PDB file of C-alpha atoms and ligand atoms in Angstrom:
ATOM      1  CA  MET A   1      12.790 -81.518  30.244  1.00  0.00           C
ATOM      2  CA  ASN A   2      10.308 -79.623  32.410  1.00  0.00           C
ATOM      3  CA  THR A   3       7.338 -78.790  30.179  1.00  0.00           C
ATOM      4  CA  LYS A   4       3.765 -77.822  30.911  1.00  0.00           C
ATOM      5  CA  LEU A   5       2.558 -78.786  27.433  1.00  0.00           C
ATOM      6  CA  PHE A   6       0.598 -81.757  28.745  1.00  0.00           C
ATOM      7  CA  GLU A   7      -0.740 -80.052  31.870  1.00  0.00           C
ATOM      8  CA  PRO A   8      -4.273 -78.616  32.042  1.00  0.00           C
ATOM      9  CA  ILE A   9      -4.815 -74.882  31.855  1.00  0.00           C
ATOM     10  CA  THR A  10      -7.875 -72.846  32.837  1.00  0.00           C
ATOM     11  CA  PHE A  11      -9.158 -69.679  31.160  1.00  0.00           C
ATOM     12  CA  ARG A  12     -12.014 -68.277  33.242  1.00  0.00           C
ATOM     13  CA  ASN A  13     -14.509 -71.171  33.327  1.00  0.00           C
ATOM     14  CA  VAL A  14     -12.950 -73.302  30.575  1.00  0.00           C
ATOM     15  CA  THR A  15     -10.273 -75.858  31.358  1.00  0.00           C
ATOM     16  CA  LEU A  16      -8.241 -77.396  28.551  1.00  0.00           C
ATOM     17  CA  LYS A  17      -6.780 -80.816  29.302  1.00  0.00           C
ATOM     18  CA  ASN A  18      -3.451 -79.731  27.792  1.00  0.00           C
ATOM     19  CA  ARG A  19      -1.935 -76.754  25.938  1.00  0.00           C
ATOM     20  CA  ILE A  20      -2.060 -78.259  22.469  1.00  0.00           C
ATOM     21  CA  VAL A  21      -4.206 -75.967  20.315  1.00  0.00           C
ATOM     22  CA  MET A  22      -5.090 -76.553  16.684  1.00  0.00           C
ATOM     23  CA  SER A  23      -5.295 -73.264  14.817  1.00  0.00           C
ATOM     24  CA  PRO A  24      -8.091 -72.655  12.295  1.00  0.00           C
ATOM     25  CA  MET A  25      -7.205 -74.103   8.903  1.00  0.00           C
ATOM     26  CA  CYS A  26      -9.507 -73.891   5.885  1.00  0.00           C
ATOM     27  CA  MET A  27     -10.112 -77.315   4.388  1.00  0.00           C
ATOM     28  CA  TYR A  28     -12.051 -76.172   1.291  1.00  0.00           C
ATOM     29  CA  SER A  29     -14.163 -79.307   1.625  1.00  0.00           C
ATOM     30  CA  CYS A  30     -17.792 -78.171   1.273  1.00  0.00           C
ATOM     31  CA  TYR A  31     -18.028 -79.990  -2.028  1.00  0.00           C
ATOM     32  CA  ASN A  32     -21.581 -78.813  -2.715  1.00  0.00           C
ATOM     33  CA  GLN A  33     -20.533 -75.180  -2.218  1.00  0.00           C
ATOM     34  CA  ASP A  34     -23.253 -74.692   0.406  1.00  0.00           C
ATOM     35  CA  GLY A  35     -21.097 -74.184   3.497  1.00  0.00           C
ATOM     36  CA  LEU A  36     -22.492 -77.369   5.068  1.00  0.00           C
ATOM     37  CA  VAL A  37     -20.340 -79.736   7.112  1.00  0.00           C
ATOM     38  CA  THR A  38     -19.410 -82.857   5.110  1.00  0.00           C
ATOM     39  CA  PRO A  39     -18.245 -86.294   6.303  1.00  0.00           C
ATOM     40  CA  PHE A  40     -14.720 -85.014   5.639  1.00  0.00           C
ATOM     41  CA  HIS A  41     -15.039 -82.327   8.333  1.00  0.00           C
ATOM     42  CA  ILE A  42     -16.377 -84.766  10.896  1.00  0.00           C
ATOM     43  CA  THR A  43     -13.541 -87.237  10.316  1.00  0.00           C
ATOM     44  CA  HIS A  44     -10.924 -84.501  10.093  1.00  0.00           C
ATOM     45  CA  TYR A  45     -11.827 -82.749  13.347  1.00  0.00           C
ATOM     46  CA  GLU A  46     -12.620 -85.907  15.293  1.00  0.00           C
ATOM     47  CA  SER A  47      -9.214 -87.306  14.299  1.00  0.00           C
ATOM     48  CA  ARG A  48      -7.461 -84.276  15.763  1.00  0.00           C
ATOM     49  CA  ALA A  49      -9.492 -84.659  18.974  1.00  0.00           C
ATOM     50  CA  ALA A  50      -8.687 -88.381  19.155  1.00  0.00           C
ATOM     51  CA  GLY A  51      -5.049 -87.345  18.745  1.00  0.00           C
ATOM     52  CA  GLN A  52      -5.512 -85.454  22.033  1.00  0.00           C
ATOM     53  CA  ALA A  53      -5.418 -81.792  21.027  1.00  0.00           C
ATOM     54  CA  GLY A  54      -6.792 -79.834  23.983  1.00  0.00           C
ATOM     55  CA  LEU A  55      -8.497 -77.152  21.903  1.00  0.00           C
ATOM     56  CA  ILE A  56      -9.564 -77.366  18.282  1.00  0.00           C
ATOM     57  CA  ILE A  57     -10.535 -74.188  16.466  1.00  0.00           C
ATOM     58  CA  LEU A  58     -12.650 -74.853  13.396  1.00  0.00           C
ATOM     59  CA  GLU A  59     -11.553 -73.273  10.167  1.00  0.00           C
ATOM     60  CA  ALA A  60     -12.627 -69.803   8.991  1.00  0.00           C
ATOM     61  CA  SER A  61     -16.411 -70.106   8.673  1.00  0.00           C
ATOM     62  CA  ALA A  62     -18.247 -67.519   6.617  1.00  0.00           C
ATOM     63  CA  VAL A  63     -20.915 -65.359   8.234  1.00  0.00           C
ATOM     64  CA  GLN A  64     -22.354 -64.559   4.803  1.00  0.00           C
ATOM     65  CA  PRO A  65     -22.016 -66.522   1.558  1.00  0.00           C
ATOM     66  CA  GLU A  66     -20.439 -63.589  -0.312  1.00  0.00           C
ATOM     67  CA  GLY A  67     -17.698 -63.468   2.334  1.00  0.00           C
ATOM     68  CA  ARG A  68     -16.223 -66.874   1.610  1.00  0.00           C
ATOM     69  CA  ILE A  69     -12.578 -67.165   0.618  1.00  0.00           C
ATOM     70  CA  SER A  70     -13.677 -69.898  -1.789  1.00  0.00           C
ATOM     71  CA  ALA A  71     -16.985 -71.541  -2.666  1.00  0.00           C
ATOM     72  CA  GLU A  72     -15.880 -74.642  -0.711  1.00  0.00           C
ATOM     73  CA  ASP A  73     -15.526 -72.786   2.611  1.00  0.00           C
ATOM     74  CA  LEU A  74     -17.433 -73.803   5.710  1.00  0.00           C
ATOM     75  CA  GLY A  75     -20.410 -71.558   6.494  1.00  0.00           C
ATOM     76  CA  ILE A  76     -22.307 -70.334   9.518  1.00  0.00           C
ATOM     77  CA  TRP A  77     -24.686 -67.901   7.802  1.00  0.00           C
ATOM     78  CA  SER A  78     -27.849 -70.006   8.012  1.00  0.00           C
ATOM     79  CA  ASP A  79     -29.719 -72.205  10.483  1.00  0.00           C
ATOM     80  CA  GLU A  80     -29.092 -75.052   8.030  1.00  0.00           C
ATOM     81  CA  HIS A  81     -25.497 -75.042   9.185  1.00  0.00           C
ATOM     82  CA  ILE A  82     -26.364 -75.761  12.823  1.00  0.00           C
ATOM     83  CA  GLU A  83     -26.829 -79.527  12.611  1.00  0.00           C
ATOM     84  CA  GLY A  84     -23.487 -80.312  10.964  1.00  0.00           C
ATOM     85  CA  LEU A  85     -21.541 -77.990  13.243  1.00  0.00           C
ATOM     86  CA  LYS A  86     -23.291 -79.557  16.241  1.00  0.00           C
ATOM     87  CA  GLN A  87     -22.156 -82.994  15.091  1.00  0.00           C
ATOM     88  CA  VAL A  88     -18.556 -81.833  14.702  1.00  0.00           C
ATOM     89  CA  ASN A  89     -18.731 -80.331  18.186  1.00  0.00           C
ATOM     90  CA  GLN A  90     -20.096 -83.523  19.712  1.00  0.00           C
ATOM     91  CA  ARG A  91     -17.352 -85.621  18.093  1.00  0.00           C
ATOM     92  CA  ILE A  92     -14.675 -83.240  19.377  1.00  0.00           C
ATOM     93  CA  HIS A  93     -16.120 -83.164  22.890  1.00  0.00           C
ATOM     94  CA  ALA A  94     -16.387 -86.970  22.965  1.00  0.00           C
ATOM     95  CA  HIS A  95     -12.577 -87.069  23.206  1.00  0.00           C
ATOM     96  CA  GLY A  96     -12.366 -84.494  25.987  1.00  0.00           C
ATOM     97  CA  ALA A  97     -11.227 -81.657  23.746  1.00  0.00           C
ATOM     98  CA  LYS A  98     -12.777 -78.196  23.657  1.00  0.00           C
ATOM     99  CA  SER A  99     -13.830 -76.528  20.456  1.00  0.00           C
ATOM    100  CA  GLY A 100     -13.912 -73.057  18.999  1.00  0.00           C
ATOM    101  CA  ILE A 101     -14.714 -71.609  15.609  1.00  0.00           C
ATOM    102  CA  GLN A 102     -13.244 -68.768  13.581  1.00  0.00           C
ATOM    103  CA  LEU A 103     -15.999 -66.478  12.310  1.00  0.00           C
ATOM    104  CA  ALA A 104     -14.858 -65.103   9.003  1.00  0.00           C
ATOM    105  CA  HIS A 105     -15.592 -62.640   6.258  1.00  0.00           C
ATOM    106  CA  ALA A 106     -13.057 -62.592   3.422  1.00  0.00           C
ATOM    107  CA  GLY A 107     -13.996 -59.106   2.197  1.00  0.00           C
ATOM    108  CA  ARG A 108     -11.782 -58.098  -0.752  1.00  0.00           C
ATOM    109  CA  LYS A 109     -10.165 -61.533  -0.681  1.00  0.00           C
ATOM    110  CA  ALA A 110     -13.397 -63.377  -1.470  1.00  0.00           C
ATOM    111  CA  ASP A 111     -12.771 -65.465  -4.566  1.00  0.00           C
ATOM    112  CA  LEU A 112     -16.309 -66.203  -5.761  1.00  0.00           C
ATOM    113  CA  GLU A 113     -18.778 -65.667  -8.563  1.00  0.00           C
ATOM    114  CA  GLY A 114     -21.161 -62.730  -8.097  1.00  0.00           C
ATOM    115  CA  GLU A 115     -20.883 -59.656  -5.894  1.00  0.00           C
ATOM    116  CA  ILE A 116     -18.490 -59.444  -2.963  1.00  0.00           C
ATOM    117  CA  PHE A 117     -18.635 -57.015  -0.037  1.00  0.00           C
ATOM    118  CA  ALA A 118     -15.832 -55.216   1.781  1.00  0.00           C
ATOM    119  CA  PRO A 119     -15.178 -51.934   3.611  1.00  0.00           C
ATOM    120  CA  SER A 120     -12.987 -50.844   0.699  1.00  0.00           C
ATOM    121  CA  ALA A 121     -13.848 -50.968  -3.026  1.00  0.00           C
ATOM    122  CA  ILE A 122     -10.161 -51.244  -3.942  1.00  0.00           C
ATOM    123  CA  PRO A 123      -9.342 -54.748  -5.274  1.00  0.00           C
ATOM    124  CA  PHE A 124      -6.813 -56.661  -3.163  1.00  0.00           C
ATOM    125  CA  ASN A 125      -4.685 -57.095  -6.299  1.00  0.00           C
ATOM    126  CA  GLU A 126      -5.212 -57.682 -10.012  1.00  0.00           C
ATOM    127  CA  ASP A 127      -6.418 -61.236  -9.364  1.00  0.00           C
ATOM    128  CA  PHE A 128      -9.297 -60.087  -7.126  1.00  0.00           C
ATOM    129  CA  LYS A 129     -12.589 -58.346  -7.784  1.00  0.00           C
ATOM    130  CA  ASN A 130     -13.906 -54.935  -6.914  1.00  0.00           C
ATOM    131  CA  ALA A 131     -15.986 -55.169  -3.761  1.00  0.00           C
ATOM    132  CA  LYS A 132     -19.284 -53.353  -3.220  1.00  0.00           C
TER     133      LYS A 132
HETATM  134  C1  LIG B 220      -4.069 -75.351   5.078  1.00  0.00           C
HETATM  135  C2  LIG B 220      -4.097 -74.105   5.920  1.00  0.00           C
HETATM  136  C3  LIG B 220      -5.293 -73.434   6.098  1.00  0.00           C
HETATM  137  C4  LIG B 220      -5.349 -72.282   6.906  1.00  0.00           C
HETATM  138  N1  LIG B 220      -6.538 -71.674   7.126  1.00  0.00           N
HETATM  139  C5  LIG B 220      -6.613 -70.665   8.027  1.00  0.00           C
HETATM  140  C6  LIG B 220      -7.867 -70.155   8.441  1.00  0.00           C
HETATM  141  O1  LIG B 220      -8.945 -70.668   8.078  1.00  0.00           O
HETATM  142  N2  LIG B 220      -7.855 -69.095   9.291  1.00  0.00           N
HETATM  143  C7  LIG B 220      -6.695 -68.552   9.782  1.00  0.00           C
HETATM  144  O2  LIG B 220      -6.740 -67.592  10.551  1.00  0.00           O
HETATM  145  N3  LIG B 220      -5.507 -69.078   9.448  1.00  0.00           N
HETATM  146  C8  LIG B 220      -5.450 -70.109   8.602  1.00  0.00           C
HETATM  147  N4  LIG B 220      -4.243 -70.670   8.326  1.00  0.00           N
HETATM  148  C9  LIG B 220      -3.085 -70.222   9.095  1.00  0.00           C
HETATM  149  C10 LIG B 220      -2.890 -71.137  10.309  1.00  0.00           C
HETATM  150  O3  LIG B 220      -4.005 -71.078  11.162  1.00  0.00           O
HETATM  151  C11 LIG B 220      -1.660 -70.743  11.125  1.00  0.00           C
HETATM  152  O4  LIG B 220      -1.825 -69.501  11.704  1.00  0.00           O
HETATM  153  C12 LIG B 220      -0.452 -70.698  10.235  1.00  0.00           C
HETATM  154  O5  LIG B 220      -0.310 -71.984   9.657  1.00  0.00           O
HETATM  155  C13 LIG B 220       0.791 -70.276  11.031  1.00  0.00           C
HETATM  156  O6  LIG B 220       1.047 -71.183  12.008  1.00  0.00           O
HETATM  157  P1  LIG B 220       2.220 -70.934  13.029  1.00  0.00           P
HETATM  158  O7  LIG B 220       1.793 -69.719  13.786  1.00  0.00           O
HETATM  159  O8  LIG B 220       2.239 -72.173  13.881  1.00  0.00           O
HETATM  160  O9  LIG B 220       3.440 -70.746  12.216  1.00  0.00           O
HETATM  161  C14 LIG B 220      -4.182 -71.801   7.523  1.00  0.00           C
HETATM  162  C15 LIG B 220      -2.979 -72.499   7.333  1.00  0.00           C
HETATM  163  C16 LIG B 220      -2.936 -73.627   6.573  1.00  0.00           C
HETATM  164  C17 LIG B 220      -1.622 -74.363   6.427  1.00  0.00           C
END
């Protein structure tokens, strides 16, 4: 079969070594509920890179704590998050893969204690809260 799956591809100034792309998938693994990268994330993403994905997009990462889908979501709302994300990036790059990240705000679908914020104050459904 003639396939280009394993051939490099260039988008502007970024070249992926193949066309295998891992889509963002929430791992709900910030066990301390602080949005910080844990050893799980490092092992999880490095494993995918070692498996030769060309591009790995990190899971939905909250730009503010009230915008998390769950309290265990990855975060990128504070400088404290830089170090862990940098480590994940380095481990991905070490295998020749490129990395991306999905910036996220769950809005009405935030499932957290306290206030949540969304463009609409209408709850997503009866299981979700009213947003500010
Ligand atoms: C465990 C899990 C977590 C997911 N988390 C996210 C996420 O963080 N952001 C997102 O846009 N999609 C998320 N998705 C959706 C996937 O990225 C993907 O779009 C979906 O599985 C459909 O894949 P397909 O287009 O190959 O059928 C998640 C899917 C799974 C199975």
